[in-house]
XYZ file of C-alpha atoms in Angstrom:
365
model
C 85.602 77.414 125.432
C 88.282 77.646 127.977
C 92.299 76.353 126.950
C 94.146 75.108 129.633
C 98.246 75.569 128.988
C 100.312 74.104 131.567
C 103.811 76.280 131.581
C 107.117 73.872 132.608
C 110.197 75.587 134.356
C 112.819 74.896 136.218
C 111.684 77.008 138.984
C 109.428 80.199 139.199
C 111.777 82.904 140.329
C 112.024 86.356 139.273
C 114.133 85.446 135.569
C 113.087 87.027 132.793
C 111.436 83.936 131.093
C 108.944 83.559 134.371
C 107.846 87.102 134.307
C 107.506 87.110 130.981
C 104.864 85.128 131.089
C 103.440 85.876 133.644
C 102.704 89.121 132.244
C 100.551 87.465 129.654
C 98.384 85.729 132.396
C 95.705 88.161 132.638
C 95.546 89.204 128.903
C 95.240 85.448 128.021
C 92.137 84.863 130.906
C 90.233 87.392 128.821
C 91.054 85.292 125.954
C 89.456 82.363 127.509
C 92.661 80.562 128.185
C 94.092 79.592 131.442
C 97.726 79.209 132.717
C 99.257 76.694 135.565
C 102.907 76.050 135.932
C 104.628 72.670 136.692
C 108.474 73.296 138.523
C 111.117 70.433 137.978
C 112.937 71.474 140.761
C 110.197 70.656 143.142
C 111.385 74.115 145.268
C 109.302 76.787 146.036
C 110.237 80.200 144.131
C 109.487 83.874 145.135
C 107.075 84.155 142.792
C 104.479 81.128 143.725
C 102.554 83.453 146.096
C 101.881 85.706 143.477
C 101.053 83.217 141.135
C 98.242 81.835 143.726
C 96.804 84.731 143.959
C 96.308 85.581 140.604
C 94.001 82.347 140.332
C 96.677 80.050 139.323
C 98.436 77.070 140.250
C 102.008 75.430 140.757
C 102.431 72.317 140.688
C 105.765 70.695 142.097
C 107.347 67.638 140.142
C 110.768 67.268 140.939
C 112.828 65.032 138.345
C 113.445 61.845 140.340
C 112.870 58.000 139.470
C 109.074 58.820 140.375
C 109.135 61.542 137.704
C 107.488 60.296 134.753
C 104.761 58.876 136.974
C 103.777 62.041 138.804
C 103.780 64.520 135.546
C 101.701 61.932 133.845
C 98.918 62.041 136.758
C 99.318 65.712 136.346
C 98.295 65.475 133.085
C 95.724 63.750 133.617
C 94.027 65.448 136.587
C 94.567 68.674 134.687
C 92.771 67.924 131.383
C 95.700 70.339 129.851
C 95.095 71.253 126.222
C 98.797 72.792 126.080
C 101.921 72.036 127.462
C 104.358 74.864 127.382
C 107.757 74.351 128.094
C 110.701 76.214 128.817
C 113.510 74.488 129.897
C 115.877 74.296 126.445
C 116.697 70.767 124.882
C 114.906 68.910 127.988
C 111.705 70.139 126.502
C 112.343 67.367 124.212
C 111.783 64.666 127.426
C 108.651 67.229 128.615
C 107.029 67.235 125.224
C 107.426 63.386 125.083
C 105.555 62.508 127.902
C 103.056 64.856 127.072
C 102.511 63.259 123.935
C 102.020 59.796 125.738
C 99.527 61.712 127.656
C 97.291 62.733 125.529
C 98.491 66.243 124.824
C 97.238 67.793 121.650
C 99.341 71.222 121.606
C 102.837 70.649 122.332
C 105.289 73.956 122.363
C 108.563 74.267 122.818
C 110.133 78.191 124.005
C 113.887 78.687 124.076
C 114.920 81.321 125.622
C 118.834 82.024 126.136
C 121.482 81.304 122.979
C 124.235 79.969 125.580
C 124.814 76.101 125.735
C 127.404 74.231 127.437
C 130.921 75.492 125.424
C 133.368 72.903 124.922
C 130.139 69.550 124.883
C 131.511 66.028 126.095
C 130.700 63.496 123.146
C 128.387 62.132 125.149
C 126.479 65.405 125.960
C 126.904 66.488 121.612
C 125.144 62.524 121.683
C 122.235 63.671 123.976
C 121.607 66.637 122.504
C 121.362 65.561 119.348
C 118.616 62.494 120.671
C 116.669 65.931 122.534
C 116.715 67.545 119.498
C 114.940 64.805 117.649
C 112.895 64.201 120.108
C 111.688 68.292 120.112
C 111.226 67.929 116.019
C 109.235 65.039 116.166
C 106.832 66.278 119.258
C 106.208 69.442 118.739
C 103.839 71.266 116.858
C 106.104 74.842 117.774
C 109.513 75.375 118.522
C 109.339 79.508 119.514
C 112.424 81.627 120.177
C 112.624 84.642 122.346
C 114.611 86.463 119.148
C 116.666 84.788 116.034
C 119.443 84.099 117.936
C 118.340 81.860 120.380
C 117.179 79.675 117.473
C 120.202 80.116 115.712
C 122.038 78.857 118.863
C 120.112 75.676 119.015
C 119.603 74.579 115.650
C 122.231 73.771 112.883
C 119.689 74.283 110.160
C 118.136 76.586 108.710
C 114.881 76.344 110.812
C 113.592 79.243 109.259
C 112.170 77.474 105.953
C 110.349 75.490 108.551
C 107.579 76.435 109.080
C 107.452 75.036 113.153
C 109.718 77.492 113.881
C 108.565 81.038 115.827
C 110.281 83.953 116.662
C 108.020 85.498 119.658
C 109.977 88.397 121.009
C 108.618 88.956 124.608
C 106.442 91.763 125.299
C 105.904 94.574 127.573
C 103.447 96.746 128.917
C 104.547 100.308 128.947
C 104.241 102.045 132.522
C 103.423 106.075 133.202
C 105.833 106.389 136.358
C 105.753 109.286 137.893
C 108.784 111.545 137.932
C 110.121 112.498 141.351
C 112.742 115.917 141.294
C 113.853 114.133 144.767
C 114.002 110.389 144.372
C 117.345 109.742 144.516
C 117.993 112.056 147.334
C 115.105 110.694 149.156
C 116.534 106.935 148.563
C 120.013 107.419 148.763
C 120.597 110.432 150.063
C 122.902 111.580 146.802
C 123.184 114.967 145.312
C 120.691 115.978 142.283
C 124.243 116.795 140.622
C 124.962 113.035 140.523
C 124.004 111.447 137.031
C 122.770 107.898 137.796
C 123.901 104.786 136.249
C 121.898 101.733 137.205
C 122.058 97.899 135.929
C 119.288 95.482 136.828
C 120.251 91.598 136.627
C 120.681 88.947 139.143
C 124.502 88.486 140.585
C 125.615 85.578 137.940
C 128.725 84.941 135.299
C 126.439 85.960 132.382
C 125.530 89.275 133.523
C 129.217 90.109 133.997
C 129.293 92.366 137.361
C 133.068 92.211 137.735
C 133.527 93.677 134.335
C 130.467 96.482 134.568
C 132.446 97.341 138.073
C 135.598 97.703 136.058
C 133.884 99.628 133.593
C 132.336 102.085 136.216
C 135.687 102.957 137.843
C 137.280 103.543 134.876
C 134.910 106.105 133.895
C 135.280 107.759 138.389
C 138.981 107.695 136.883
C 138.215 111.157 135.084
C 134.595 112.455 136.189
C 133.350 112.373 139.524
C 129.373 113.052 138.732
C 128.158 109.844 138.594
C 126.965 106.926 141.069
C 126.252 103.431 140.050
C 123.086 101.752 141.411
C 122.879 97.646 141.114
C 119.835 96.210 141.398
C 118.762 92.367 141.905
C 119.488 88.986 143.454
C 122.792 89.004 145.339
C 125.335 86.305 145.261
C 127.645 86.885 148.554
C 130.656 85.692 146.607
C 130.684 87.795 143.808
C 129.566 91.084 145.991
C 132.466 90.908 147.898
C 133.863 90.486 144.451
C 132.789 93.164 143.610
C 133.286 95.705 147.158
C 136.734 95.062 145.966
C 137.237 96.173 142.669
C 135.812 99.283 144.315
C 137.789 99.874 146.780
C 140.861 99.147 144.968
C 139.577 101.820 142.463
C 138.629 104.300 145.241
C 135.232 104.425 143.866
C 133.217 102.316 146.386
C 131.241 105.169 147.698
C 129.801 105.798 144.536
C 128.322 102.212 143.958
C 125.118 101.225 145.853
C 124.034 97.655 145.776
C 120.271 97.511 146.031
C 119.303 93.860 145.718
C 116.079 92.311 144.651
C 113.264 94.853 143.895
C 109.489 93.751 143.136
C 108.820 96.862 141.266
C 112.137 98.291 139.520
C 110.808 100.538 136.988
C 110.898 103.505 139.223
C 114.688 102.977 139.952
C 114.773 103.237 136.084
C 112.994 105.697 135.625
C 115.090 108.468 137.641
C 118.210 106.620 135.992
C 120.323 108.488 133.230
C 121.458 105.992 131.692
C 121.755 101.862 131.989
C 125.016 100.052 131.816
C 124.352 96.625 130.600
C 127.871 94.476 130.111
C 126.373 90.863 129.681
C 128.087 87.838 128.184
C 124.854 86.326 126.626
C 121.454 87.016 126.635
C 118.417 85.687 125.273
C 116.575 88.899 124.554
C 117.784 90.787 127.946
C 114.462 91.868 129.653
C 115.921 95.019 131.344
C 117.334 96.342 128.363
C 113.776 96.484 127.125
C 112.035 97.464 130.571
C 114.513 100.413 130.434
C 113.939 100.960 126.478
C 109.645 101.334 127.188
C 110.554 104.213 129.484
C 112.579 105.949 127.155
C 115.713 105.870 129.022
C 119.106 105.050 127.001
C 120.793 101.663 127.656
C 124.553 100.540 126.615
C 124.727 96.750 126.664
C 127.292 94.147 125.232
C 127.058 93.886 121.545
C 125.442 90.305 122.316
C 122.989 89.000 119.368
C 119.668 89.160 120.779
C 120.872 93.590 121.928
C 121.941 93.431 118.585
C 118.292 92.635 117.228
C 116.550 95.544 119.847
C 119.168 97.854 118.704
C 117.392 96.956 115.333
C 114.455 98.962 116.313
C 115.012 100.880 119.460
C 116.837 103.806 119.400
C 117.683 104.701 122.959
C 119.851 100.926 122.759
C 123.315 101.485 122.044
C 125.736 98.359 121.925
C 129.819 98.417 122.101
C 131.734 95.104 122.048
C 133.241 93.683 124.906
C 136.225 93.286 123.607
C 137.054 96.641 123.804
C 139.087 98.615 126.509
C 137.526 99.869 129.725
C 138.894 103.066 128.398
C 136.996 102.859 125.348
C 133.534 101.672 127.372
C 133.761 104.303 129.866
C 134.390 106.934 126.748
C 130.932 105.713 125.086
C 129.361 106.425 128.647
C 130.816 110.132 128.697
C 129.139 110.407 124.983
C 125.705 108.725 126.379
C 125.440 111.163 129.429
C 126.146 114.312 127.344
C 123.276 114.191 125.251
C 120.059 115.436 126.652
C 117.433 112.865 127.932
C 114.218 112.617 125.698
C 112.030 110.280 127.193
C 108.829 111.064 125.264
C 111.110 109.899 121.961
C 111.851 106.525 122.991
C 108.942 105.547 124.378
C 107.136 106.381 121.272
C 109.454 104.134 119.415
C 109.172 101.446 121.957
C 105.398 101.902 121.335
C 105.622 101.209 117.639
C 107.740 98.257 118.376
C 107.217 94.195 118.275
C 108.145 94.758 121.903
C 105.111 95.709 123.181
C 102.804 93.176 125.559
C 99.965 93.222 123.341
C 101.729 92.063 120.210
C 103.917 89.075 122.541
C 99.928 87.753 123.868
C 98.459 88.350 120.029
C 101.215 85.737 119.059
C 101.232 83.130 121.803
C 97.784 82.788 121.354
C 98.149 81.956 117.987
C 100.012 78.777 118.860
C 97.515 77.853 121.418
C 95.041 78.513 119.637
């Protein structure tokens, strides 16, 4: 018998949580259970085409006055056996209504361990009513790694037994070495070593500081070019062109932008420079992990737990020196690449798509 699971987001862009699961679409058809996704923007995102024609559908439900009306006739129409939903504490309000509706799986999946810093009393007061509302509603609260749990909940949610770590999964890609891709692409010397970072232009992922970092290290070698891939935010580019330029290292920095398929950019990469502020449990780290290629990211929790069982992940804090990062990236590129290494590891790991579909059918199931 077929499950129906209607996935909630804010919108269905390429972020890590929406490809995610995505992933899992066509492993969980086989299973006999069938994905739609509900958007509370109410926007179109890059990735409802693909979505459509994979057999699936979006459904748009901005939240307006008319909100509570419109998801319940959703629920309704759809005959959903699960509602999935991904948007933080305001899963408490989804998972409400879709108890009112009928609902009888209700999950909650947290994804990132950053909330608002310094809370007004009044937001501490309505976070505190979500969180209720997400204990008493749902059947499972999941967490993309320990410490996005740990970021929401001042308990010890592990002796309860609602509670899921599911770290995300994924499938492990043959790519095809090319001698000449970089050449080809850029038109840069084989000499050049290649340092690449994939994640979107935003204050988490830290650009100005992973700029920083990269000149520091032009400062004393000249073999290496930085490649940045993914969505670009004009401000912060520009941002960004000058850091370089004041460094006298903009030549060596080539902004990509968004990329439907970036695993071949990582492939013919030496190395990935990964500075964030906060994660969840930072999807590119792990893309870059299953192809064996080494990674040195923020000492952020949910790095911290890949680090755990990934070799090829190295983490440094932040709050060391751009002297000091750009000395671990002179250690990283010395060593000699071994591919085949870490992507065995990465295939004996919780990481792989297989295991992340094996456990999210468990709580539809």
């Amino acid at each position: 018998m077929t499950k129906k699971v209607l996935h909630v987001f804010g919108i269905m862009n390429r972020g890590g949580a929406e490809l995610r699961t995505l992933s899992t679409l066509e492993r969980m058809r086989k299973l006999g259970v069938e994905y739609e996704f509900l958007v509370l923007s109410g926007q179109k995102g890059v990735l409802d085409q693909e979505i459509t024609k994979r057999g699936s559908k979006v459904h748009y439900c901005p939240l307006s006055l008319t909100f509570f009306f419109q998801f319940m006739s959703i629920l309704k129409a759809g005959k959903y056996d699960v509602v999935h939903s991904h948007v933080s504490l305001v899963s408490g309000v989804i998972l409400f209504i879709s108890w009112l509706g009928g609902i009888k799986r209700r999950v909650a999946h947290f994804r990132s361990t950053h909330d608002v810093e310094n809370p007004s009393a009044l937001r501490r007061i309505r976070d505190k009513f979500l969180r209720r509302l997400l204990l008493t509603f749902s059947h499972y609260i999941a967490g993309v790694c320990e410490a996005t749990l740990d970021a929401f909940w001042h308990f010890d949610w592990r002796e309860d037994s609602r509670f899921r770590v599911i770290y995300n999964g994924f499938e492990q890609h043959n790519v095809v070495y090319q001698e000449r891709f970089w050449h080809d692409y850029l038109g840069v010397s084989a000499d050049n070593k290649i340092i690449i970072n994939v994640s979107r232009m935003h204050e988490q992922k830290n650009h100005p500081r992973l700029i920083e970092i990269f000149c520091e290290y032009c400062q004393k070698n000249n073999d290496a070019v930085l490649v940045l891939i993914g969505k670009e935010d004009p401000e912060i580019k520009q941002q960004l062109q000058r850091i370089g330029a004041l460094k006298n290292a903009d030549e060596r920095i080539f902004y990509l932008g968004e990329k439907a398929q970036v695993l071949p950019f990582m492939k013919h990469a030496n190395m990935m420079l990964f500075p964030s502020k906060w994660e969840g449990l930072p999807g590119a780290v792990l893309e870059a992990a299953s192809l064996g290629v080494p990674v040195l990211a923020s000492d952020i929790p949910g790095v911290l737990e890949i680090a755990q069982q990934l070799d090829v992940v190295h983490y440094f804090p932040l709050v060391q020196s751009n002297q000091s990062w750009a000395l671990q990236i002179t250690q990283l590129l010395s060593q000699p690449l071994e591919h085949e290494v870490g992507r065995q590891t990465f295939k004996n790991s919780v990481f792989q798509l297989d295991h992340n579909v094996k456990q999210l059918y468990a709580l539809y199931a």
